[in-house]
Coordinates of C-alpha atoms in Angstrom, one line a residue:
M286 CA 0.0 -0.1 -0.2
A287 CA 1.4 3.5 -0.9
T288 CA 2.2 5.5 1.7
L289 CA 0.5 9.2 1.3
P290 CA 2.4 12.1 2.3
P291 CA 1.5 14.0 5.3
R292 CA -1.4 16.9 4.7
S293 CA -0.1 20.0 5.2
D294 CA -2.0 22.2 8.0
P295 CA -2.8 25.3 6.6
W296 CA -3.1 27.2 10.0
K297 CA 0.6 26.0 11.0
P298 CA 3.1 28.4 10.3
K299 CA 5.6 27.6 7.3
P300 CA 9.1 27.3 8.5
R301 CA 11.9 29.4 7.7
S302 CA 14.9 29.1 6.3
V303 CA 17.7 30.3 8.1
G304 CA 20.4 28.8 6.2
R305 CA 21.1 31.7 3.5
L306 CA 19.5 35.2 3.6
E307 CA 17.2 35.6 0.5
K308 CA 17.8 39.0 -1.5
S309 CA 14.8 41.1 -1.9
P310 CA 14.6 42.8 -5.0
P311 CA 16.3 46.4 -5.2
R312 CA 14.5 49.0 -5.0
Q313 CA 13.7 52.0 -7.4
R314 CA 14.7 54.9 -7.5
D315 CA 13.8 58.1 -9.0
T316 CA 15.2 61.5 -9.7
F317 CA 13.4 63.3 -6.8
G318 CA 15.4 61.8 -3.9
G319 CA 14.7 58.1 -4.5
R320 CA 10.6 58.4 -4.6
K321 CA 8.1 57.7 -6.7
P322 CA 7.1 60.8 -8.8
K323 CA 3.6 61.7 -7.9
S324 CA 0.7 62.6 -10.5
W325 CA 0.9 66.2 -12.2
F326 CA -2.7 66.9 -11.3
P327 CA -3.5 68.8 -8.6
D328 CA -5.1 67.3 -5.4
R329 CA -9.2 67.5 -5.2
R330 CA -9.2 69.9 -2.2
L331 CA -7.3 72.4 -3.8
V332 CA -9.6 72.2 -6.6
L333 CA -12.7 73.0 -4.8
V334 CA -10.9 76.1 -2.9
W335 CA -10.0 77.6 -6.3
A336 CA -13.7 77.1 -7.9
I337 CA -14.6 78.7 -4.7
L338 CA -12.6 81.5 -5.1
I339 CA -13.5 82.0 -8.5
A340 CA -16.9 81.4 -7.9
G341 CA -17.0 84.1 -5.6
G342 CA -15.1 86.6 -7.6
L343 CA -17.3 86.1 -10.3
G344 CA -20.2 86.7 -7.9
L345 CA -18.7 90.1 -6.7
A346 CA -18.1 91.2 -10.3
L347 CA -21.9 90.1 -11.3
N348 CA -23.1 91.6 -7.9
L349 CA -20.5 95.2 -8.6
Y350 CA -22.1 95.4 -11.8
N351 CA -25.8 95.2 -10.7
L352 CA -25.6 97.9 -7.8
Q353 CA -22.9 100.4 -10.0
I354 CA -24.8 99.7 -13.6
V355 CA -28.5 98.5 -13.3
K356 CA -29.6 99.8 -9.9
A357 CA -27.6 103.3 -9.9
P358 CA -30.5 105.6 -10.3
M359 CA -32.5 103.4 -7.8
L360 CA -29.5 103.3 -5.4
L361 CA -29.3 107.1 -6.0
Q362 CA -32.5 108.0 -5.2
K363 CA -33.1 106.0 -2.1
A364 CA -29.9 107.7 -0.6
R365 CA -31.0 111.3 -1.6
Q366 CA -34.2 110.2 0.1
Q367 CA -32.5 109.4 3.5
Q368 CA -30.1 112.1 3.3
M369 CA -32.4 114.7 2.0
V370 CA -35.6 115.8 3.6
S371 CA -38.2 117.9 1.4
L372 CA -39.7 121.0 3.6
R373 CA -42.6 123.1 3.1
P374 CA -42.9 125.2 5.8
F375 CA -46.4 126.2 7.1
V376 CA -47.0 129.6 6.2
P377 CA -50.3 131.3 7.3
R378 CA -53.1 131.5 5.1
R379 CA -54.0 135.0 3.7
S380 CA -56.3 137.2 5.8
I381 CA -59.9 138.0 4.4
V382 CA -60.7 141.6 4.8
D383 CA -63.7 143.7 3.8
R384 CA -63.8 146.9 1.9
N385 CA -62.6 149.0 4.6
G386 CA -59.8 146.5 5.7
N387 CA -62.2 144.9 8.6
V388 CA -60.5 141.5 9.2
L389 CA -63.1 139.1 8.4
A390 CA -60.7 136.0 8.8
T391 CA -57.1 135.3 9.7
D392 CA -54.8 132.5 11.0
Q393 CA -53.9 132.2 14.7
P394 CA -51.8 130.4 16.8
T395 CA -53.8 128.3 19.1
Y396 CA -52.9 124.7 20.9
T397 CA -53.9 121.7 21.6
L398 CA -53.7 120.3 25.4
Y399 CA -52.3 116.8 26.0
A400 CA -52.3 115.5 29.6
H401 CA -50.1 112.1 30.9
P402 CA -50.8 111.5 34.3
K403 CA -48.4 109.0 34.8
L404 CA -45.8 112.2 34.5
F405 CA -47.6 114.3 37.2
K406 CA -46.0 115.0 40.1
K407 CA -49.0 116.9 41.8
S408 CA -52.2 114.4 42.4
K409 CA -54.8 114.4 39.5
D410 CA -57.0 116.5 41.8
E411 CA -54.6 119.3 42.2
V412 CA -54.1 119.3 38.6
A413 CA -57.6 118.9 37.2
E414 CA -58.3 122.0 39.5
Q415 CA -55.8 124.0 38.2
L416 CA -56.4 123.1 34.3
C417 CA -60.4 123.8 34.6
A418 CA -59.8 127.3 36.0
M419 CA -58.2 128.2 32.7
I420 CA -60.2 126.1 30.4
N421 CA -63.7 126.4 31.7
C422 CA -64.4 122.9 32.3
S423 CA -65.4 120.8 34.9
P424 CA -62.6 119.1 37.2
A425 CA -64.6 115.8 37.9
D426 CA -65.3 115.4 34.5
L427 CA -61.5 116.1 33.7
L428 CA -60.4 113.8 37.0
K429 CA -62.9 111.1 35.2
Q430 CA -60.3 111.3 31.6
F431 CA -57.3 111.1 33.9
N432 CA -58.4 107.7 35.7
Q433 CA -59.1 106.2 32.3
K434 CA -55.6 106.2 30.5
N435 CA -51.9 107.1 32.0
S436 CA -51.1 109.0 28.9
G437 CA -51.9 110.5 25.8
I438 CA -55.5 112.0 27.3
R439 CA -56.5 114.9 24.7
V440 CA -57.9 117.8 27.0
A441 CA -58.7 120.6 25.2
V442 CA -58.5 121.9 21.1
A443 CA -58.3 125.1 19.6
L444 CA -56.7 126.9 22.9
K445 CA -55.9 130.5 22.4
E446 CA -52.3 131.5 22.6
D447 CA -53.2 133.6 25.6
V448 CA -54.6 130.4 27.5
G449 CA -51.6 128.5 26.6
D450 CA -49.1 130.8 28.0
R451 CA -51.0 130.6 31.0
I452 CA -51.0 126.7 31.3
T453 CA -47.1 126.9 30.3
K454 CA -46.5 128.9 33.4
L455 CA -48.3 126.6 36.1
R456 CA -45.1 124.4 35.3
L457 CA -47.1 121.3 35.6
D458 CA -45.1 118.3 35.0
G459 CA -47.1 115.8 32.4
L460 CA -48.9 118.5 30.3
E461 CA -48.1 118.8 26.7
L462 CA -49.0 121.8 24.5
S463 CA -49.1 121.3 20.5
K464 CA -49.0 124.2 18.4
Q465 CA -50.6 124.7 15.7
Y466 CA -52.7 127.5 13.3
S467 CA -56.3 127.8 12.9
R468 CA -58.6 130.2 11.1
L469 CA -60.3 132.6 13.2
Y470 CA -63.6 134.7 12.2
P471 CA -63.6 137.8 14.5
Q472 CA -67.1 138.8 13.5
Q473 CA -68.5 135.3 13.7
E474 CA -71.8 135.0 11.7
L475 CA -71.6 138.2 10.4
A476 CA -70.5 137.5 7.2
A477 CA -70.3 134.0 7.0
D478 CA -72.4 133.5 3.6
V479 CA -69.6 135.3 2.3
V480 CA -66.3 134.5 3.6
G481 CA -67.4 130.9 4.4
Y482 CA -64.8 128.3 6.8
V483 CA -62.5 125.9 6.4
D484 CA -62.0 122.4 8.2
I485 CA -59.6 120.8 10.4
N486 CA -57.6 120.6 7.5
H487 CA -57.5 124.2 6.9
R488 CA -59.1 123.8 3.4
G489 CA -62.0 126.4 2.2
Q490 CA -65.5 124.3 2.2
A491 CA -67.9 127.4 1.7
G492 CA -67.7 130.9 0.4
V493 CA -64.5 132.6 -0.8
E494 CA -62.8 130.0 2.0
Y495 CA -63.5 127.8 -1.1
S496 CA -64.1 129.6 -4.3
Q497 CA -60.9 131.6 -3.6
E498 CA -58.3 129.0 -2.4
K499 CA -55.6 129.5 -4.6
L500 CA -55.3 133.1 -3.4
L501 CA -55.5 132.5 -0.1
E502 CA -53.0 129.6 0.0
R503 CA -49.6 131.3 -0.1
D504 CA -47.3 130.3 -2.9
V505 CA -44.5 128.8 -1.0
R506 CA -42.3 126.2 -2.7
S507 CA -40.5 123.2 -1.1
V508 CA -36.8 123.2 -0.1
R509 CA -34.8 120.3 -0.3
L510 CA -32.3 120.4 2.7
S511 CA -29.2 118.1 3.9
R512 CA -29.8 115.8 7.1
S513 CA -27.2 114.2 9.4
G514 CA -27.5 110.2 9.9
N515 CA -29.7 111.2 12.7
G516 CA -32.3 113.1 10.7
A517 CA -31.6 116.3 12.3
V518 CA -32.1 119.1 9.7
M519 CA -28.3 120.7 8.8
P520 CA -28.5 124.5 9.3
D521 CA -25.5 125.2 7.2
Y522 CA -27.7 123.8 4.2
V523 CA -30.8 126.0 4.5
P524 CA -31.0 128.4 1.6
E525 CA -31.6 132.2 3.1
G526 CA -35.0 134.0 2.8
F527 CA -36.8 130.5 2.3
L528 CA -39.6 131.5 4.9
H529 CA -40.0 134.6 3.4
F530 CA -43.7 135.4 2.4
D531 CA -45.6 138.5 1.3
D532 CA -48.3 140.8 3.3
T533 CA -51.2 140.7 1.0
H534 CA -54.6 139.8 2.1
L535 CA -57.8 138.9 0.2
Q536 CA -60.0 142.1 0.5
L537 CA -63.7 141.8 -0.6
T538 CA -66.2 144.4 -1.6
I539 CA -68.2 143.6 1.2
D540 CA -69.1 146.7 3.9
S541 CA -69.4 145.3 7.3
R542 CA -71.2 147.5 8.5
L543 CA -73.9 147.3 5.7
Q544 CA -74.1 144.0 6.4
R545 CA -74.5 144.2 9.8
S546 CA -77.4 146.8 9.3
A547 CA -79.0 144.6 6.6
R548 CA -78.7 141.2 9.1
L549 CA -80.4 142.9 11.9
A550 CA -83.5 144.3 9.8
L551 CA -83.8 140.5 8.2
K552 CA -83.5 139.0 11.7
E553 CA -86.4 141.3 13.4
Q554 CA -88.5 140.8 10.3
I555 CA -88.5 137.1 10.2
K556 CA -89.0 137.0 13.9
E557 CA -92.0 139.1 13.5
F558 CA -93.9 137.0 10.9
K559 CA -92.3 133.8 12.2
A560 CA -90.9 133.2 8.4
K561 CA -89.0 130.4 7.1
R562 CA -85.6 132.3 6.2
G563 CA -84.9 135.6 4.4
A564 CA -82.1 137.3 2.7
V565 CA -80.7 140.8 1.5
I566 CA -78.4 141.7 -1.3
V567 CA -77.2 145.1 -2.2
M568 CA -75.3 145.8 -5.3
D569 CA -73.1 148.6 -6.8
A570 CA -75.3 148.6 -10.0
A571 CA -72.1 150.2 -12.5
D572 CA -69.6 147.4 -11.5
G573 CA -72.3 144.2 -10.1
S574 CA -70.0 144.4 -6.7
L575 CA -71.8 143.7 -3.9
L576 CA -71.8 145.4 -0.1
A577 CA -74.2 143.0 1.4
L578 CA -74.8 139.8 1.0
V579 CA -77.0 138.2 4.0
T580 CA -79.3 135.3 4.6
E581 CA -80.8 134.5 8.1
P582 CA -80.7 131.7 9.6
T583 CA -76.9 131.5 9.2
Y584 CA -73.9 130.0 11.4
N585 CA -70.9 130.8 13.5
P586 CA -67.8 129.6 11.2
N587 CA -65.8 129.3 14.3
E588 CA -67.9 126.7 15.5
Y589 CA -69.5 125.2 12.3
S590 CA -69.4 121.8 13.7
Q591 CA -72.3 122.6 15.6
Y592 CA -74.9 123.6 12.9
N593 CA -76.7 122.1 10.3
I594 CA -74.9 121.5 7.3
G595 CA -77.8 123.0 5.4
L596 CA -76.9 126.2 6.2
F597 CA -73.5 125.8 5.0
K598 CA -74.8 126.7 1.2
N599 CA -75.8 130.5 0.4
W600 CA -79.4 129.9 -0.7
A601 CA -79.3 133.1 -2.8
L602 CA -77.4 131.7 -4.8
T603 CA -77.9 127.9 -4.6
D604 CA -82.1 128.0 -4.5
L605 CA -84.3 128.7 -7.0
Y606 CA -87.9 130.6 -7.1
E607 CA -90.3 132.3 -8.9
P608 CA -90.0 136.1 -8.7
G609 CA -93.1 136.8 -9.2
S610 CA -94.0 140.7 -9.8
T611 CA -90.4 141.8 -9.1
F612 CA -89.7 140.8 -13.0
K613 CA -92.9 142.7 -14.5
P614 CA -90.4 145.9 -14.9
L615 CA -88.1 143.6 -16.9
N616 CA -91.1 142.5 -18.9
V617 CA -92.0 145.8 -19.7
A618 CA -88.5 146.9 -20.7
I619 CA -88.5 143.9 -23.0
A620 CA -91.7 145.4 -24.7
L621 CA -90.5 149.1 -24.8
E622 CA -87.4 147.8 -26.3
S623 CA -89.0 145.5 -29.0
G624 CA -91.5 148.4 -29.8
V625 CA -94.8 146.7 -29.1
I626 CA -95.8 149.3 -26.6
Q627 CA -95.4 152.6 -25.9
P628 CA -94.8 154.6 -22.4
D629 CA -98.3 155.9 -22.8
S630 CA -99.9 152.6 -24.0
V631 CA -103.2 152.2 -22.5
F632 CA -104.9 148.5 -21.5
K633 CA -107.9 147.5 -19.8
D634 CA -107.8 145.8 -16.7
S635 CA -111.2 143.6 -16.3
G636 CA -109.9 141.6 -13.5
H637 CA -109.6 138.4 -15.1
I638 CA -108.6 136.9 -18.3
S639 CA -108.6 133.8 -19.9
V640 CA -105.6 132.5 -21.4
G641 CA -105.6 129.0 -23.6
G642 CA -108.5 127.9 -21.5
W643 CA -106.3 129.0 -18.1
P644 CA -108.0 131.7 -16.1
I645 CA -105.8 134.4 -14.9
K646 CA -106.7 137.2 -12.0
N647 CA -104.9 139.6 -10.2
A648 CA -103.8 138.7 -6.7
E649 CA -106.4 141.0 -5.2
N650 CA -108.8 140.2 -7.4
D651 CA -109.7 143.8 -8.3
H652 CA -110.8 145.6 -11.1
L653 CA -108.9 148.2 -12.1
G654 CA -110.0 149.4 -15.6
M655 CA -108.0 151.4 -17.7
L656 CA -104.2 151.6 -17.2
S657 CA -101.4 153.3 -18.3
V658 CA -98.0 151.3 -18.5
A659 CA -97.0 152.8 -15.7
Q660 CA -100.0 152.2 -13.2
I661 CA -99.8 148.8 -14.8
I662 CA -96.4 148.5 -12.8
Q663 CA -97.6 150.8 -9.8
Y664 CA -100.7 148.2 -8.9
S665 CA -98.8 145.4 -9.8
S666 CA -101.5 144.2 -12.5
N667 CA -101.6 140.6 -13.4
I668 CA -104.1 141.2 -16.5
G669 CA -102.3 144.4 -17.7
M670 CA -99.2 142.6 -18.2
V671 CA -100.6 139.6 -19.6
Q672 CA -102.2 141.9 -22.4
I673 CA -98.8 144.0 -22.9
M674 CA -96.6 140.8 -23.3
Q675 CA -99.3 139.2 -26.0
R676 CA -98.5 142.1 -28.3
L677 CA -94.7 140.0 -28.6
K678 CA -94.6 137.0 -30.4
P679 CA -94.1 134.1 -28.5
E680 CA -90.6 133.1 -30.3
V681 CA -89.4 137.0 -29.7
Y682 CA -90.6 136.8 -26.2
Y683 CA -88.2 133.5 -25.6
G684 CA -85.5 134.7 -27.5
W685 CA -85.8 138.2 -25.3
L686 CA -85.6 135.6 -22.0
E687 CA -82.7 133.8 -23.2
R688 CA -80.6 137.3 -24.2
L689 CA -81.6 138.0 -20.1
G690 CA -79.4 135.2 -19.6
L691 CA -82.4 133.0 -17.8
G692 CA -81.5 129.1 -17.7
Q693 CA -78.0 130.1 -17.1
I694 CA -75.7 131.3 -14.1
V695 CA -74.7 134.9 -13.5
G696 CA -71.1 133.9 -12.8
I697 CA -70.4 135.2 -9.6
D698 CA -67.0 134.5 -7.5
L699 CA -68.8 132.4 -4.7
P700 CA -69.2 128.3 -5.2
F701 CA -72.3 126.5 -6.1
E702 CA -74.2 128.8 -8.0
S703 CA -77.3 127.0 -9.7
A704 CA -78.6 127.9 -13.3
G705 CA -82.5 129.5 -13.5
H706 CA -85.1 127.1 -15.1
M707 CA -87.0 127.9 -18.1
K708 CA -89.4 125.8 -20.4
S709 CA -88.3 124.5 -23.6
Q710 CA -88.9 126.7 -26.6
E711 CA -91.0 124.7 -28.1
Q712 CA -93.2 124.2 -25.2
F713 CA -92.8 127.7 -24.5
T714 CA -94.0 128.8 -28.0
S715 CA -96.7 126.0 -28.8
V716 CA -98.3 126.5 -25.0
P717 CA -100.0 129.9 -24.7
I718 CA -100.2 129.7 -20.7
E719 CA -96.6 129.6 -20.7
A720 CA -95.9 133.5 -22.1
A721 CA -99.2 134.6 -20.2
T722 CA -98.0 133.4 -16.6
T723 CA -93.8 134.5 -18.0
A724 CA -95.6 137.9 -17.8
F725 CA -96.0 138.4 -14.4
G726 CA -93.3 136.0 -13.2
Q727 CA -94.3 133.0 -12.5
G728 CA -93.5 129.3 -14.6
F729 CA -90.1 129.7 -14.6
S730 CA -87.5 130.4 -11.5
L731 CA -84.0 132.0 -10.7
T732 CA -81.7 132.6 -8.3
P733 CA -82.2 135.8 -6.0
I734 CA -78.9 137.0 -7.4
Q735 CA -79.8 136.8 -10.7
L736 CA -82.8 138.8 -10.1
I737 CA -81.0 141.8 -8.8
T738 CA -78.5 141.5 -11.9
L739 CA -81.2 141.8 -14.0
H740 CA -82.5 144.6 -12.3
A741 CA -78.9 146.3 -12.1
A742 CA -79.2 146.8 -15.8
L743 CA -82.4 148.6 -15.5
A744 CA -80.2 150.7 -13.1
N745 CA -77.1 151.3 -15.2
G746 CA -78.7 151.6 -18.7
G747 CA -79.1 148.4 -19.6
K748 CA -76.0 146.3 -19.8
L749 CA -75.6 143.2 -17.8
V750 CA -72.6 143.1 -15.0
T751 CA -71.0 140.1 -13.2
P752 CA -71.9 139.8 -9.6
H753 CA -68.7 140.0 -7.6
V754 CA -67.5 140.0 -4.0
V755 CA -63.7 140.0 -4.4
R756 CA -62.0 142.9 -5.0
G757 CA -58.4 141.6 -5.0
L758 CA -55.1 141.4 -3.1
V759 CA -54.1 144.1 -1.3
D760 CA -51.2 144.9 0.4
S761 CA -50.4 146.8 4.0
Q762 CA -50.3 149.9 1.9
G763 CA -53.2 149.5 0.4
K764 CA -51.4 148.7 -3.2
I765 CA -54.0 146.2 -5.5
H766 CA -51.7 143.2 -6.6
S767 CA -53.9 140.8 -8.5
Q768 CA -57.7 141.9 -9.5
P769 CA -60.1 138.9 -10.8
H770 CA -60.9 138.9 -14.4
L771 CA -64.3 139.9 -15.0
A772 CA -66.6 139.7 -18.1
A773 CA -67.2 143.0 -19.7
P774 CA -70.7 144.6 -19.2
R775 CA -73.0 143.0 -22.2
P776 CA -75.5 145.4 -23.2
V777 CA -79.2 144.2 -23.3
F778 CA -81.5 147.5 -23.1
S779 CA -81.1 151.0 -24.1
P780 CA -80.6 153.8 -21.7
E781 CA -83.7 155.5 -22.9
T782 CA -85.6 152.3 -22.5
T783 CA -84.4 151.9 -18.7
Q784 CA -84.6 155.4 -17.7
K785 CA -88.6 155.2 -18.5
V786 CA -89.0 151.5 -16.6
L787 CA -87.0 153.4 -13.8
E788 CA -89.8 156.4 -14.0
M789 CA -92.7 153.6 -13.7
M790 CA -91.0 151.8 -10.9
E791 CA -90.9 155.2 -8.5
T792 CA -94.2 155.3 -9.2
V793 CA -94.5 152.3 -7.3
V794 CA -92.8 153.9 -4.3
Q795 CA -94.2 157.3 -4.4
K796 CA -98.1 156.1 -4.8
G797 CA -98.3 152.3 -5.5
T798 CA -97.6 149.0 -3.3
G799 CA -93.9 149.5 -2.4
E800 CA -95.0 153.2 -0.3
T801 CA -93.7 151.4 2.9
A802 CA -90.2 151.4 0.9
K803 CA -90.3 155.8 0.8
I804 CA -87.6 157.8 2.2
P805 CA -88.3 161.5 2.2
G806 CA -85.7 163.4 0.2
Y807 CA -85.1 160.3 -1.8
R808 CA -86.1 159.4 -5.1
I809 CA -86.1 155.8 -5.2
A810 CA -87.3 153.1 -7.7
G811 CA -89.0 149.8 -6.2
K812 CA -91.3 146.9 -6.9
T813 CA -92.9 144.4 -4.7
G814 CA -93.4 140.7 -5.4
T815 CA -95.8 138.0 -3.6
A816 CA -95.2 134.9 -5.3
Q817 CA -96.9 131.8 -4.8
K818 CA -94.0 128.9 -4.1
A819 CA -94.4 125.7 -6.4
S820 CA -95.5 122.3 -4.9
A821 CA -93.6 119.3 -4.7
Q822 CA -96.9 117.5 -5.7
G823 CA -97.1 120.0 -8.5
G824 CA -98.7 123.2 -8.9
Y825 CA -99.1 126.1 -6.2
N826 CA -98.9 125.6 -2.6
S827 CA -101.8 128.1 -1.6
T828 CA -100.2 128.4 2.0
A829 CA -96.6 129.2 1.2
L830 CA -95.8 132.6 0.1
I831 CA -92.2 134.2 -1.2
T832 CA -92.5 138.1 -0.4
S833 CA -89.8 140.5 -1.9
F834 CA -89.2 143.9 -2.5
V835 CA -86.7 145.6 -4.9
G836 CA -85.4 149.0 -4.8
I837 CA -83.0 151.2 -7.0
L838 CA -81.5 154.5 -5.5
P839 CA -80.6 157.4 -5.8
L840 CA -82.7 158.0 -9.3
D841 CA -81.4 161.4 -9.7
G842 CA -77.7 160.3 -9.9
T843 CA -75.3 158.4 -12.7
H844 CA -74.4 156.0 -9.5
R845 CA -76.8 153.7 -8.4
Y846 CA -77.2 150.8 -6.0
V847 CA -79.7 148.1 -6.0
V848 CA -81.4 146.3 -2.7
L849 CA -82.9 143.3 -2.6
A850 CA -85.0 141.6 0.2
I851 CA -86.8 138.5 0.2
V852 CA -88.6 136.8 3.1
D853 CA -89.5 133.0 2.6
E854 CA -93.1 132.0 3.9
P855 CA -94.0 134.5 6.2
Q856 CA -97.0 133.8 8.7
G857 CA -100.1 136.3 9.3
S858 CA -103.2 137.6 7.6
E859 CA -101.2 140.8 5.9
I860 CA -98.5 139.2 3.7
F861 CA -97.4 140.9 0.9
G862 CA -93.9 142.1 -0.3
S863 CA -95.2 145.5 0.7
T864 CA -95.6 144.7 4.0
V865 CA -92.6 142.1 4.8
A866 CA -90.2 142.8 2.6
A867 CA -90.3 145.8 1.5
P868 CA -89.8 147.8 5.5
V869 CA -86.4 145.7 5.3
A870 CA -85.1 147.2 2.0
K871 CA -86.2 150.7 3.7
S872 CA -84.0 149.9 6.6
V873 CA -81.3 148.3 4.1
M874 CA -81.5 151.7 2.1
E875 CA -81.8 154.1 5.1
A876 CA -78.0 152.6 6.5
L877 CA -76.5 152.6 2.7
I878 CA -77.4 156.6 2.4
T879 CA -75.7 156.8 5.7
L880 CA -72.6 154.9 4.8
E881 CA -72.3 155.9 1.3
R882 CA -72.8 159.4 1.9
I883 CA -75.7 159.7 -0.8
P884 CA -76.9 163.2 -1.0
P885 CA -81.0 163.9 -1.2
N886 CA -82.6 164.8 -4.1
Q887 CA -81.9 168.4 -4.8
K888 CA -85.6 169.3 -6.1
D889 CA -87.0 168.6 -2.3

């Protein structure tokens, strides 16, 4: 049997030869000190570092391009906004004065008082007692306010400068006075109808405060100033004289003395007859300037928030009414100018007339008989007026009404004026009753300011002038710097026609319905009016009347004034223009004679 060689144990170490030394292969040497040369490619970490540096550099370059080139204009603007401040200093609004220089509106410094109870060094009771002694309040009510909050309590507004000074002298900790300017109206309600008022933002809301906003606001340019890092304005960059402003004020044509007399006379009559409201207007017929413009009831512009908003409009400019008999002299002027009647023409007043199936009567159902044109005006005959205007073709009559401006505004320099209302030409010319009712002042409507403007055309020789209340900007020396541009007077009647009409109107005051307006020694032309008011349901309200009187004086002079008095819805048994409105006009004309030094008639 063959003998197998013994199996080797893989775990048993192999014996080493100790008999001789085995030669190991010789080391390879290189030109770098005997070491193997490395790869020519850099280490990965180095590549990463370089990539980051290059990307960062490119990013910075792109961002620099974006900031310096793309966004440069926007960043420059932002920098200027941060480094500069646009300052428009507060400059007081121009004052408003009457024709004699009496102040009607002005700016004055006022204070708002704030309290911070947490800073009080004295007790709340003591502070309340001391403050209420100066601002006229209840200490108990003020103490309640102090107990509601620890800071920022508004105690009082619009405190006058002297009150603010007295509060400062108290040296009470925890009080703060904030200074601002507020509008003061020294005459209170006297000229509110004309002046108007400004709101809490110092913006006009009515009257000339609204319509003349551009003249009342001084033109002060904004100035850009540099400021430091903390936001403070650097004084070295403030231009010289940028706070300078002129000393001009807005002067009106209104005479406060006449305005006061007119308001007093109107208020007394409204009270006596328990009327709804009233108005008085006084106009210089030569140029349309208004010496007085009164409506009653009115409001105090210093406390406008306490009044009904309906009082803020001047209803003599905004509300339409049918003028009634006060329009008759204008119709006579139209007929005379058209040549359809002569001053000595005669008409028969039988007390009633029918036009297109509609009955027309006189106000008191009078049968006046044969009347001249002057007597028709003197006795205010409706029948006579209808017969006069029937001689005029309806289309010609309508053309005259348009020429007088009915249905249009007169262009006064006060806001919110309303245009009158007329029937369409087709209706006026095709329906006979329309021309007939227009003959005695009904069937159309206008504003009081338009009626007095039309009568001014009779007073000044036939020219329509523009009514206005603004004289212009005047400095402290009385020099006029700016005047309003007014439309040139527009001729509508000849001087001969207007003179004849004025002579007819004079008989109204001397021996007609306007005798209550007679003033001894003065020639006055006038016309009364008593008209029914239109009803909201159609037709006329039999119990609501509007009474009026228009007077022109002096007739023996070339410079004439027109006075219009209106009393709306008076109550009582004897309600006519002669009994209600004419006495108001007489009082105003007496004041006007004194103030304007109008001499009496030389013939008397």
